[in-house]
PDB file of C-alpha atoms and ligand atoms in Angstrom:
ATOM      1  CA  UNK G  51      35.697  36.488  15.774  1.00 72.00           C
ATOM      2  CA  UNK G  52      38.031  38.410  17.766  1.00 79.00           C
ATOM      3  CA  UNK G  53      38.608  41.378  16.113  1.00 94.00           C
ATOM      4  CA  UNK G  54      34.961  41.924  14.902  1.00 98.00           C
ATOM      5  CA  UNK G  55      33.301  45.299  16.395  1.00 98.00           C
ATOM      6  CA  UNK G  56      29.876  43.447  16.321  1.00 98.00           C
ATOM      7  CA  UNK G  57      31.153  40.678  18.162  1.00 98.00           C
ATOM      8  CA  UNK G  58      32.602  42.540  20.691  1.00 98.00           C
ATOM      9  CA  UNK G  59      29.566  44.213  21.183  1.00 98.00           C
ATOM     10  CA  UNK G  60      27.357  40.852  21.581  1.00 98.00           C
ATOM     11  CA  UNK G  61      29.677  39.699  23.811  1.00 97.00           C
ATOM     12  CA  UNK G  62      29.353  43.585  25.652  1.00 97.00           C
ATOM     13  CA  UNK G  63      33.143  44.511  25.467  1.00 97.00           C
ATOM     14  CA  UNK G  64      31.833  47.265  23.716  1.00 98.00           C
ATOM     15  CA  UNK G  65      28.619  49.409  24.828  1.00 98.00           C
ATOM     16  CA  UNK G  66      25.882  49.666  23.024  1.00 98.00           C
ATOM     17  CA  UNK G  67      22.399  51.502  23.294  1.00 98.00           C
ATOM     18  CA  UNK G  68      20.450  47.678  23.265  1.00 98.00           C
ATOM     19  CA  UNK G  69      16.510  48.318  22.460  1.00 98.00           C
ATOM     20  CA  UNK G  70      16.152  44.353  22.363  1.00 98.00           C
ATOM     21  CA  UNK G  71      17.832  41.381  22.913  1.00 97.00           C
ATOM     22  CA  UNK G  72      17.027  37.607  23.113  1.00 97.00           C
ATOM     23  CA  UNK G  73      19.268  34.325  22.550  1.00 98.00           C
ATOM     24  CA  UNK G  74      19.891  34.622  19.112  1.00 98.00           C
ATOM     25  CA  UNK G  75      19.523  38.017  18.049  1.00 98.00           C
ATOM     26  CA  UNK G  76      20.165  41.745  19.357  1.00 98.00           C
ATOM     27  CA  UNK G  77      19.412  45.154  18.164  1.00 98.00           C
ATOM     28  CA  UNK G  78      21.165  48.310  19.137  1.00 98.00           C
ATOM     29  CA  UNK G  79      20.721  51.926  18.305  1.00 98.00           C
ATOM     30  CA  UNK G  80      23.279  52.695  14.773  1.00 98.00           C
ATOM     31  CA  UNK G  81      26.085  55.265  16.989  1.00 98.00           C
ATOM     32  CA  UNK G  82      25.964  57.694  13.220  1.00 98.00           C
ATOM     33  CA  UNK G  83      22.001  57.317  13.125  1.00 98.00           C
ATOM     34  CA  UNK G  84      20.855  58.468   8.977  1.00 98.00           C
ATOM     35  CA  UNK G  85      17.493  58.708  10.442  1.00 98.00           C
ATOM     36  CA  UNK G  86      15.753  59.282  13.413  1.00 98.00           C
ATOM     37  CA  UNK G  87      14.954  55.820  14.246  1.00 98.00           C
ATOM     38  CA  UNK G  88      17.875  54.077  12.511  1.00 98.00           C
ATOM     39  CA  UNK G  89      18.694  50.439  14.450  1.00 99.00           C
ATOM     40  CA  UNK G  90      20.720  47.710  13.510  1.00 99.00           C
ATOM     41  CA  UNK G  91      19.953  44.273  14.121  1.00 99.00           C
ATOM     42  CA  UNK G  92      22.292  41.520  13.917  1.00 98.00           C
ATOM     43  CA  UNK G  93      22.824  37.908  15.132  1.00 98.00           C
ATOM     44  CA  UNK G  94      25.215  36.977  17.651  1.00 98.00           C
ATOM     45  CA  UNK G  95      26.910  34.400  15.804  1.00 98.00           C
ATOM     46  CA  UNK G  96      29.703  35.619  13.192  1.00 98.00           C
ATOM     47  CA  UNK G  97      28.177  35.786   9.980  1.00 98.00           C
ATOM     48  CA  UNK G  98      29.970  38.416   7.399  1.00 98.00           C
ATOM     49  CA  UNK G  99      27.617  39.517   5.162  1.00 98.00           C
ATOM     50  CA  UNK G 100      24.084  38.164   3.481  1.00 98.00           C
ATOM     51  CA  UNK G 101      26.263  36.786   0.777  1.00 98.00           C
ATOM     52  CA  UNK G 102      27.356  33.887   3.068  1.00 98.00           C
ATOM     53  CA  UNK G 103      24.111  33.041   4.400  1.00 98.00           C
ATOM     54  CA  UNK G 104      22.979  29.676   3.569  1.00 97.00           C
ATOM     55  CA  UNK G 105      19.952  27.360   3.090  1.00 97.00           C
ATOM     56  CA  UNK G 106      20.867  26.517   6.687  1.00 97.00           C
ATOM     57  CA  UNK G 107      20.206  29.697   7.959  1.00 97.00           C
ATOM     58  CA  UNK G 108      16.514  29.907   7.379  1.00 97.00           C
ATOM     59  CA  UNK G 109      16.088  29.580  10.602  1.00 98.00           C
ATOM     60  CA  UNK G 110      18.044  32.631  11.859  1.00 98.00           C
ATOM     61  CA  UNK G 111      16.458  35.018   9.023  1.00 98.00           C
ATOM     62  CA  UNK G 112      13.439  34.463  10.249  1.00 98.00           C
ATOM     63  CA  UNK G 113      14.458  35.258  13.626  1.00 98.00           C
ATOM     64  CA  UNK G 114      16.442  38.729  12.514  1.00 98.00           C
ATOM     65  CA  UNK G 115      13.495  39.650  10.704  1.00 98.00           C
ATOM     66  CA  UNK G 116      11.274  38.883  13.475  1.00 98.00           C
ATOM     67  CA  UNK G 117      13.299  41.253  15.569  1.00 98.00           C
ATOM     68  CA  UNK G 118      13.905  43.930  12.888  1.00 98.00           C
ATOM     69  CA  UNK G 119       9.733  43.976  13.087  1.00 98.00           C
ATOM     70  CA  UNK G 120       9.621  44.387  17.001  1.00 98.00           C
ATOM     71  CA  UNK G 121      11.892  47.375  17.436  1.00 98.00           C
ATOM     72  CA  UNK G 122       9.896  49.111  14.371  1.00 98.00           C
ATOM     73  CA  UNK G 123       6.778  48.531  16.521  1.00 98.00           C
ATOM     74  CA  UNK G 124       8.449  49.718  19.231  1.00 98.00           C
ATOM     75  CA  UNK G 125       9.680  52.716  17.839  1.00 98.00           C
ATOM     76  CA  UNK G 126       6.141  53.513  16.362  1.00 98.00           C
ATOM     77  CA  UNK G 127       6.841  53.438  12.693  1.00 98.00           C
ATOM     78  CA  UNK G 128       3.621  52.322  11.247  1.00 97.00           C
ATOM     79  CA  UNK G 129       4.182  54.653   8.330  1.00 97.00           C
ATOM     80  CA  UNK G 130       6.707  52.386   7.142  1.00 98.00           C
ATOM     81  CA  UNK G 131      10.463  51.607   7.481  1.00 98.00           C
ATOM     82  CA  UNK G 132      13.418  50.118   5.418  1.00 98.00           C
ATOM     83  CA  UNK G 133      15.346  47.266   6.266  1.00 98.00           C
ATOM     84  CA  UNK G 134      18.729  47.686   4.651  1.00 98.00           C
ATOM     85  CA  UNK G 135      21.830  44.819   4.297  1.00 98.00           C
ATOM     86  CA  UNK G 136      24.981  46.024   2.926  1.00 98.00           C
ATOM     87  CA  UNK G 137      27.269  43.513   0.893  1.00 98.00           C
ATOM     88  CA  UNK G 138      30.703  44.445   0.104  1.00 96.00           C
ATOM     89  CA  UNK G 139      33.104  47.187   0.176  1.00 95.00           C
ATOM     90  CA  UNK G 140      31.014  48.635  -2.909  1.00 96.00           C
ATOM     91  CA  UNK G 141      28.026  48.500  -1.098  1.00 96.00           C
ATOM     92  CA  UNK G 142      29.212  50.733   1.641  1.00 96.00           C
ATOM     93  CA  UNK G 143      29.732  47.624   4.296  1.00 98.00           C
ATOM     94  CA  UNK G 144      32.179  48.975   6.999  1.00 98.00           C
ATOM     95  CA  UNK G 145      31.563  45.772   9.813  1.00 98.00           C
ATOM     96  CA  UNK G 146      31.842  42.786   8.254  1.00 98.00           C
ATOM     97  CA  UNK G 147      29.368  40.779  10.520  1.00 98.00           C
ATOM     98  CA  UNK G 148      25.841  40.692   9.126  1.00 98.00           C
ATOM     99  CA  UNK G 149      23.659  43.509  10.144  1.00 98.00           C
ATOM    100  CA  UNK G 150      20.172  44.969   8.979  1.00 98.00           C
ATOM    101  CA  UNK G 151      19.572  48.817   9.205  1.00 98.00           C
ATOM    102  CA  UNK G 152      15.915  49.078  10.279  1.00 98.00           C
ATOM    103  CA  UNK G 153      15.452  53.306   9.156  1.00 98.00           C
ATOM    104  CA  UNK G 154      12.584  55.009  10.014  1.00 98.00           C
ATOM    105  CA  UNK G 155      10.893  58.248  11.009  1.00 98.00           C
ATOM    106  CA  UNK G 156      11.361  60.419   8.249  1.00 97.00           C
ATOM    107  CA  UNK G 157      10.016  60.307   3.935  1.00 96.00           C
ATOM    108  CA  UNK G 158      12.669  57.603   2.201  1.00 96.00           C
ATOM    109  CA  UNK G 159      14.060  58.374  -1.146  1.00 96.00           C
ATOM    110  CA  UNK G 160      14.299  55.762  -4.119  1.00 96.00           C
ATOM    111  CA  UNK G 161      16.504  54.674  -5.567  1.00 95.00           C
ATOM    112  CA  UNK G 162      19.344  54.994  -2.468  1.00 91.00           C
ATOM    113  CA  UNK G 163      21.870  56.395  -3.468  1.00 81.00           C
TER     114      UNK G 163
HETATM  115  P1  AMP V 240      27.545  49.236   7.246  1.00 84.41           P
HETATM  116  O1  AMP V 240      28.263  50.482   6.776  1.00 84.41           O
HETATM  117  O2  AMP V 240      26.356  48.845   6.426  1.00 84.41           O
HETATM  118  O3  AMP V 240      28.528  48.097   7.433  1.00 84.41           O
HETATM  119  O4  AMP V 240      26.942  49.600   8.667  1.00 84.41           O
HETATM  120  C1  AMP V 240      27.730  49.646   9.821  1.00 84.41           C
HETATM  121  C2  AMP V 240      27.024  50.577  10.765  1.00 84.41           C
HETATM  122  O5  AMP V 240      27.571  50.380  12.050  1.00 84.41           O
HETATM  123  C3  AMP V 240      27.196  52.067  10.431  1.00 84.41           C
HETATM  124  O6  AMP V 240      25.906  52.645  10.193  1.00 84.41           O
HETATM  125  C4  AMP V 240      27.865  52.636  11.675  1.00 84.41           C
HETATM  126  O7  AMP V 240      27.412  53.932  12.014  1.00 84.41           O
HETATM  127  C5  AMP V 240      27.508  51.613  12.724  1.00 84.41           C
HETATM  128  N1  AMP V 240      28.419  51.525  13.858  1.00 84.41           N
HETATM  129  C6  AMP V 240      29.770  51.481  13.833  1.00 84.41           C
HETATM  130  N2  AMP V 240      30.262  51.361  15.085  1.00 84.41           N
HETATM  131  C7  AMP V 240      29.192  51.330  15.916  1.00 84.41           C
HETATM  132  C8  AMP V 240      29.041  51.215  17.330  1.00 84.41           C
HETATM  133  N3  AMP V 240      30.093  51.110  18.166  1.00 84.41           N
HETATM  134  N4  AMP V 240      27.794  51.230  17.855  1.00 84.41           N
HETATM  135  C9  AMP V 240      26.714  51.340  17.031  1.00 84.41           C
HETATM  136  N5  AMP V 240      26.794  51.438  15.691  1.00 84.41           N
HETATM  137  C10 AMP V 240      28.018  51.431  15.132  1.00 84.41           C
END
């Protein structure tokens, strides 16, 4: 999509602090981080939101979640992490092309908020 910020930033028309990339999937550091590791991970193709993902998409789950896993290896959080999706202007979603928050470093609280 043309006016997506995410897809301008797969596409690198936007910069972005990459910490891995391969031909399906990249992850760059969040620019307004809520932790001290806090990553987002996102596919290159346009998808909005979890809510439109399909039985189709197994395939690139698996490979998001395969990332979001790497770059929390990476970044040394073996205490734990969250993996976060937003869905909707309710849920705080402000880039409508899917993205996981991988959030680390520091005690979680629960519920969020
Ligand atoms: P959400 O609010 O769940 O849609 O998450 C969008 C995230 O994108 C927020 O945490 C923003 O801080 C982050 N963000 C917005 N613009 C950029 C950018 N240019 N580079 C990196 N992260 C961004």
């Amino acid at each position: 999509m043309t006016d997506c910020l995410f897809c301008k930033i797969v596409k690198g028309e936007i910069p972005s602090d990459r910490v891995h990339e391969d031909a399906d999937v990249i992850a760059f550091r969040d620019i307004a981080p809520k932790a001290p590791t806090h990553i987002l991970v996102i596919p290159r193709r346009h998808i909005p939101d979890a809510h439109a993902l399909t039985d189709a998409d197994g395939d690139i789950l698996g490979k998001l979640f395969a990332a979001a896993r790497r770059v929390a290896d990476d970044a040394g959080l073996e205490n734990g992490y969250r993996v976060v999706t937003n869905i909707g202007p309710e849920s705080g979603q402000t880039v409508f092309h899917l993205h996981f928050h991988v959030l680390g470093g520091r005690p979680m609280s629960w519920p969020p908020g």
